[in-house]
Amino acid sequence: MAVHVIGGPASTALAERISRELGNVPFAIPFSKRFPDGELYVRIGGRMNGEDVVLVQSSRTDEDLVQLLLLEDAIREAGAKRLVVVVPYFAYARQDRRFYPGEPVSARALTRHLELDADAVVTVDLHSALTLEGFTKPVTEASGIPAIARLLRERPVDLLVSPDKGGVDRIKRLAELLDKPWMALEKKRIDSDHVELTLPAAHAGEIEGKQVVIVDDVISTGGTIVEAAKLLRKSRARAVLAACTHGLFLRDAFERIKAVTDELFSTDTLLNPAEKASVAPDIAQILRKMVPTLE
Ligand code: R5P
């Protein structure tokens, strides 16, 4: 029975890499356009009767989300037997609870609709585990850390740094894979654009002369990485690299980070100028376990 990988407009290159990792299974790019009134239109080629289909589409923008829902429906219309939806970057995940009366739980609203036509969902480094609770279909969360580790094996890195305590599990996992020491900075968020970072006293003196890499799950405004890089340079690091799973790089974040780091890279969950590490092997490994025809 055939397996098809379909690369939505937000994730075409990653989808192609996944199809290669799966042994060059058929790969297709849907046609997409806007009608004069602004509505989106998509079309996939041909029938998929009884096939297993893997649709890959990050949901960074509202446009990506609508395309994702339309593609899911098109794949079902084409007769697919099983549909696994891979959403490498899952938008709206930060609103994973109701903070004030009258608000939606946005992450849950999205999971409900996204899983309607899906038999299973794969995503990468969610903002919080709460989002997973919103799914009723099988969902697997891949990690961007193995991809970052593969790239860092080619760099002379002495010390791994998480910019906050929230990243401790991730940095520990990376430290195990690379067999390197790690530490976490202390972060206080002032507002959505500003953060204050401090080096815990226990780690004073551990930075001097070291090649350090700051690792975060998301780079958004860049405020966290810029402040972390400045702090590490002030502590006399020899080189400062920055890595993340999801590189949103809002406004001038990319240029601001490049100005204070020796190298900046992200995985390929989102299209950006820093994507150097691919999560395709990790997603392919999950898909092989999920889709019997791929085994
Ligand atoms: C926070 O919990 C995340 O791990 C990131 O540190 C944060 O989203 C980065 O945002 P920004 O680039 O805007 O500082």
Coordinates of C-alpha atoms and ligand atoms in Angstrom, one line a residue:
M1 CA 0.0 0.0 0.0
A2 CA 1.4 3.4 -1.0
V3 CA 2.4 6.2 1.3
H4 CA 2.4 9.8 0.2
V5 CA 4.1 12.8 1.9
I6 CA 2.4 16.1 1.1
G7 CA 4.3 19.3 1.8
G8 CA 2.1 22.2 2.7
P9 CA 3.2 25.7 1.6
A10 CA 4.7 26.4 5.1
S11 CA 6.8 23.3 5.2
T12 CA 7.6 22.2 1.7
A13 CA 11.4 21.7 2.2
L14 CA 11.0 19.8 5.5
A15 CA 8.3 17.6 4.0
E16 CA 10.7 16.7 1.1
R17 CA 13.4 15.9 3.6
I18 CA 11.0 13.6 5.5
S19 CA 10.0 11.8 2.3
R20 CA 13.7 11.2 1.6
E21 CA 14.3 9.9 5.1
L22 CA 11.4 7.5 4.6
G23 CA 13.2 6.0 1.6
N24 CA 12.0 8.4 -1.1
V25 CA 8.3 7.7 -0.7
P26 CA 6.2 9.7 -3.2
F27 CA 6.2 13.4 -2.4
A28 CA 3.8 16.1 -3.6
I29 CA 3.4 19.8 -3.3
P30 CA -0.2 21.0 -3.4
F31 CA -1.3 24.0 -5.6
S32 CA -2.4 27.0 -3.5
K33 CA -3.7 30.4 -4.5
R34 CA -6.0 33.2 -3.2
F35 CA -9.3 34.0 -4.8
P36 CA -9.9 37.7 -5.7
D37 CA -11.9 38.1 -2.4
G38 CA -8.9 36.9 -0.4
E39 CA -10.1 33.4 0.4
L40 CA -7.6 30.6 0.1
Y41 CA -7.8 27.7 -2.4
V42 CA -5.7 24.5 -2.4
R43 CA -5.7 21.4 -4.7
I44 CA -3.8 18.1 -4.3
G45 CA -3.1 16.0 -7.4
G46 CA -5.2 12.9 -8.0
R47 CA -6.8 10.2 -6.0
M48 CA -5.3 8.7 -2.8
N49 CA -7.7 5.7 -2.5
G50 CA -6.8 3.6 0.5
E51 CA -3.4 5.3 0.9
D52 CA -1.6 6.4 4.1
V53 CA -0.8 10.1 3.8
V54 CA 1.5 12.3 5.8
L55 CA 0.7 16.0 5.6
V56 CA 3.4 18.4 6.8
Q57 CA 2.5 22.0 7.5
S58 CA 3.7 24.3 10.2
S59 CA 1.0 26.7 11.5
R60 CA 3.0 29.9 12.1
T61 CA 0.4 32.2 10.5
D62 CA -3.4 32.2 10.3
E63 CA -3.0 31.6 6.6
D64 CA -0.9 28.4 7.3
L65 CA -3.7 27.2 9.6
V66 CA -6.4 27.6 7.0
Q67 CA -4.3 25.9 4.4
L68 CA -3.7 23.1 6.9
L69 CA -7.4 22.5 7.5
L70 CA -8.2 22.8 3.7
L71 CA -5.5 20.3 2.9
E72 CA -6.7 17.8 5.5
D73 CA -10.2 17.9 4.0
A74 CA -8.8 17.6 0.4
I75 CA -6.8 14.5 1.4
R76 CA -9.9 12.9 3.0
E77 CA -11.9 13.8 -0.2
A78 CA -9.2 12.1 -2.2
G79 CA -9.9 8.8 -0.4
A80 CA -6.9 8.5 2.0
K81 CA -7.2 5.6 4.4
R82 CA -5.0 7.1 7.1
L83 CA -3.9 10.7 7.6
V84 CA -1.0 11.7 9.9
V85 CA -0.7 15.4 10.3
V86 CA 2.8 16.7 11.1
V87 CA 2.7 20.3 12.5
P88 CA 6.4 21.1 13.2
Y89 CA 5.6 24.5 14.7
F90 CA 2.3 24.6 16.5
A91 CA 0.9 28.1 16.7
Y92 CA -1.3 29.6 19.5
A93 CA 0.4 27.2 21.9
R94 CA 1.3 30.0 24.3
Q95 CA -2.4 30.5 25.2
D96 CA -2.6 27.1 26.7
R97 CA -4.9 28.1 29.5
R98 CA -7.4 30.9 30.4
F99 CA -5.5 33.6 32.1
Y100 CA -8.4 36.1 32.4
P101 CA -12.1 35.6 32.3
G102 CA -13.5 35.8 28.8
E103 CA -10.4 34.4 27.0
P104 CA -10.3 31.2 25.0
V105 CA -7.9 28.3 25.5
S106 CA -6.4 28.9 22.1
A107 CA -4.2 25.9 22.0
R108 CA -7.2 23.6 22.7
A109 CA -9.4 25.4 20.1
L110 CA -6.8 24.6 17.5
T111 CA -6.2 21.0 18.5
R112 CA -9.9 20.3 18.3
H113 CA -10.2 21.4 14.7
L114 CA -6.8 20.2 13.5
E115 CA -7.5 16.6 14.7
L116 CA -11.0 16.4 13.2
D117 CA -9.6 14.9 9.9
A118 CA -6.4 13.4 11.3
D119 CA -5.8 9.9 12.6
A120 CA -2.7 11.0 14.4
V121 CA -0.7 14.2 15.0
V122 CA 3.1 14.8 15.2
T123 CA 4.5 18.0 16.5
V124 CA 7.9 19.3 17.7
D125 CA 8.8 21.0 21.0
L126 CA 5.4 22.4 22.1
H127 CA 5.3 25.4 24.3
S128 CA 3.9 23.3 27.2
A129 CA 2.7 19.8 27.8
L130 CA -0.8 21.2 28.5
T131 CA -1.4 21.4 24.7
L132 CA -1.0 17.6 24.5
E133 CA -3.9 17.2 26.9
G134 CA -6.2 18.9 24.4
F135 CA -5.8 16.1 21.8
T136 CA -8.2 13.1 21.7
K137 CA -6.3 11.4 18.8
P138 CA -2.8 9.9 19.3
V139 CA -0.2 12.7 19.4
T140 CA 3.6 12.5 19.5
E141 CA 5.9 15.4 20.4
A142 CA 9.3 15.2 18.8
S143 CA 12.2 17.1 20.2
G144 CA 14.5 19.5 18.3
I145 CA 17.4 18.6 20.6
P146 CA 18.7 15.6 18.6
A147 CA 18.9 17.8 15.5
I148 CA 20.7 20.5 17.4
A149 CA 23.1 17.9 18.9
R150 CA 23.9 16.5 15.4
L151 CA 25.0 20.0 14.3
L152 CA 26.9 20.9 17.5
R153 CA 29.0 17.7 17.2
E154 CA 30.7 19.5 14.3
R155 CA 31.4 22.6 16.5
P156 CA 34.0 23.0 19.3
V157 CA 31.6 23.7 22.2
D158 CA 32.7 23.6 25.9
L159 CA 29.5 24.6 27.7
L160 CA 25.7 24.4 27.1
V161 CA 23.5 27.2 28.5
S162 CA 19.8 27.4 28.9
P163 CA 18.6 31.0 29.2
D164 CA 16.0 30.0 31.9
K165 CA 15.0 27.3 34.3
G166 CA 12.1 26.3 32.0
G167 CA 14.7 24.9 29.5
V168 CA 16.6 22.7 32.1
D169 CA 15.1 19.4 30.8
R170 CA 16.1 20.3 27.2
I171 CA 19.6 21.4 28.1
K172 CA 20.2 18.3 30.2
R173 CA 19.1 16.1 27.3
L174 CA 21.5 17.9 25.0
A175 CA 24.3 17.6 27.6
E176 CA 23.7 13.9 27.8
L177 CA 23.8 13.5 24.0
L178 CA 27.0 15.6 23.7
D179 CA 28.6 14.6 27.0
K180 CA 29.2 18.3 27.9
P181 CA 28.5 20.4 31.0
W182 CA 25.5 22.6 31.2
M183 CA 24.0 25.5 33.3
A184 CA 20.8 27.5 33.4
L185 CA 20.6 31.3 33.7
E186 CA 18.0 33.1 35.8
K187 CA 15.4 34.9 33.7
K188 CA 12.9 37.5 34.7
R189 CA 10.5 38.7 32.0
I190 CA 9.7 42.4 32.3
D191 CA 7.3 42.5 29.3
S192 CA 6.8 40.7 26.0
D193 CA 9.9 42.5 24.6
H194 CA 12.2 42.8 27.6
V195 CA 13.9 40.3 29.9
E196 CA 16.5 40.5 32.6
L197 CA 19.1 37.7 32.9
T198 CA 21.5 36.9 35.6
L199 CA 24.3 34.3 36.1
P200 CA 23.7 32.3 39.2
A201 CA 26.5 33.0 41.8
A202 CA 27.2 29.2 41.8
H203 CA 28.4 29.5 38.2
A204 CA 30.4 32.7 38.4
G205 CA 33.9 32.1 36.9
E206 CA 32.8 29.1 34.8
I207 CA 32.3 31.1 31.6
E208 CA 35.8 32.7 31.1
G209 CA 37.6 31.4 28.0
K210 CA 34.8 28.9 27.1
Q211 CA 33.0 28.4 23.8
V212 CA 29.4 28.4 24.9
V213 CA 26.1 27.7 23.2
I214 CA 22.8 29.1 24.3
V215 CA 19.9 26.8 23.5
D216 CA 16.2 27.8 23.6
D217 CA 13.0 26.2 22.3
V218 CA 11.7 29.4 20.6
I219 CA 13.4 32.6 19.5
S220 CA 10.7 35.1 19.1
T221 CA 11.6 38.8 19.6
G222 CA 15.2 37.7 20.3
G223 CA 15.3 39.6 23.6
T224 CA 16.2 36.4 25.6
I225 CA 19.1 35.4 23.4
V226 CA 20.5 38.9 23.0
E227 CA 20.5 39.5 26.8
A228 CA 22.0 36.0 27.4
A229 CA 24.7 36.5 24.8
K230 CA 25.6 39.9 26.3
L231 CA 25.8 38.4 29.8
L232 CA 28.0 35.5 28.6
R233 CA 30.3 37.9 26.7
K234 CA 30.6 40.1 29.8
S235 CA 31.6 37.0 31.7
R236 CA 34.4 36.6 29.2
A237 CA 33.2 33.7 27.0
R238 CA 35.6 33.1 24.1
A239 CA 32.7 32.4 21.7
V240 CA 29.0 32.5 22.0
L241 CA 26.7 30.5 19.7
A242 CA 22.9 30.4 19.8
A243 CA 20.6 27.6 18.8
C244 CA 16.8 27.0 18.9
T245 CA 14.2 24.6 17.7
H246 CA 11.7 27.2 16.4
G247 CA 13.2 30.3 14.8
L248 CA 10.4 32.9 14.5
F249 CA 12.9 35.8 14.4
L250 CA 10.3 38.6 14.7
R251 CA 11.1 42.1 13.4
D252 CA 14.9 42.6 13.5
A253 CA 15.6 39.7 15.9
F254 CA 17.8 37.9 13.4
E255 CA 20.1 40.9 12.9
R256 CA 20.2 41.8 16.6
I257 CA 21.2 38.2 17.5
K258 CA 23.8 38.0 14.7
A259 CA 25.4 41.2 16.1
V260 CA 26.1 39.6 19.5
T261 CA 26.8 35.9 18.6
D262 CA 29.4 34.0 16.6
E263 CA 26.9 31.7 15.0
L264 CA 23.1 31.4 15.1
F265 CA 21.1 28.4 14.0
S266 CA 17.7 26.8 14.2
T267 CA 16.0 23.6 13.1
D268 CA 13.9 23.5 10.0
T269 CA 10.4 23.6 11.8
L270 CA 10.0 27.1 10.4
L271 CA 11.4 28.7 7.2
N272 CA 14.1 31.2 8.2
P273 CA 17.7 32.2 7.2
A274 CA 19.2 30.3 10.2
E275 CA 17.8 26.8 9.6
K276 CA 20.8 24.5 9.5
A277 CA 19.7 21.5 11.6
S278 CA 16.9 19.2 10.3
V279 CA 14.3 17.5 12.4
A280 CA 13.5 15.2 9.4
P281 CA 15.3 12.1 10.7
D282 CA 13.5 12.4 14.1
I283 CA 10.1 12.9 12.5
A284 CA 10.7 10.0 10.1
Q285 CA 11.6 7.8 13.0
I286 CA 8.2 8.6 14.7
L287 CA 6.3 8.1 11.4
R288 CA 7.8 4.6 10.9
K289 CA 6.4 3.5 14.2
M290 CA 3.0 5.2 13.5
V291 CA 2.3 4.1 9.9
P292 CA 2.5 0.3 9.5
T293 CA 3.1 0.5 5.7
L294 CA 6.4 2.4 6.4
E295 CA 7.9 -0.3 8.6
Ligands
R5P1 C1 10.2 31.1 27.0 O1 9.6 30.5 27.8 C2 10.8 30.5 25.8 O2 11.5 29.4 26.1 C3 11.7 31.5 25.0 O3 12.8 31.8 25.9 C4 11.0 32.7 24.6 O4 9.8 32.4 24.0 C5 11.9 33.6 23.8 O5 11.2 34.7 23.4 P1 12.0 36.0 23.0 O6 12.9 35.6 21.8 O7 10.9 37.0 22.6 O8 12.8 36.5 24.1

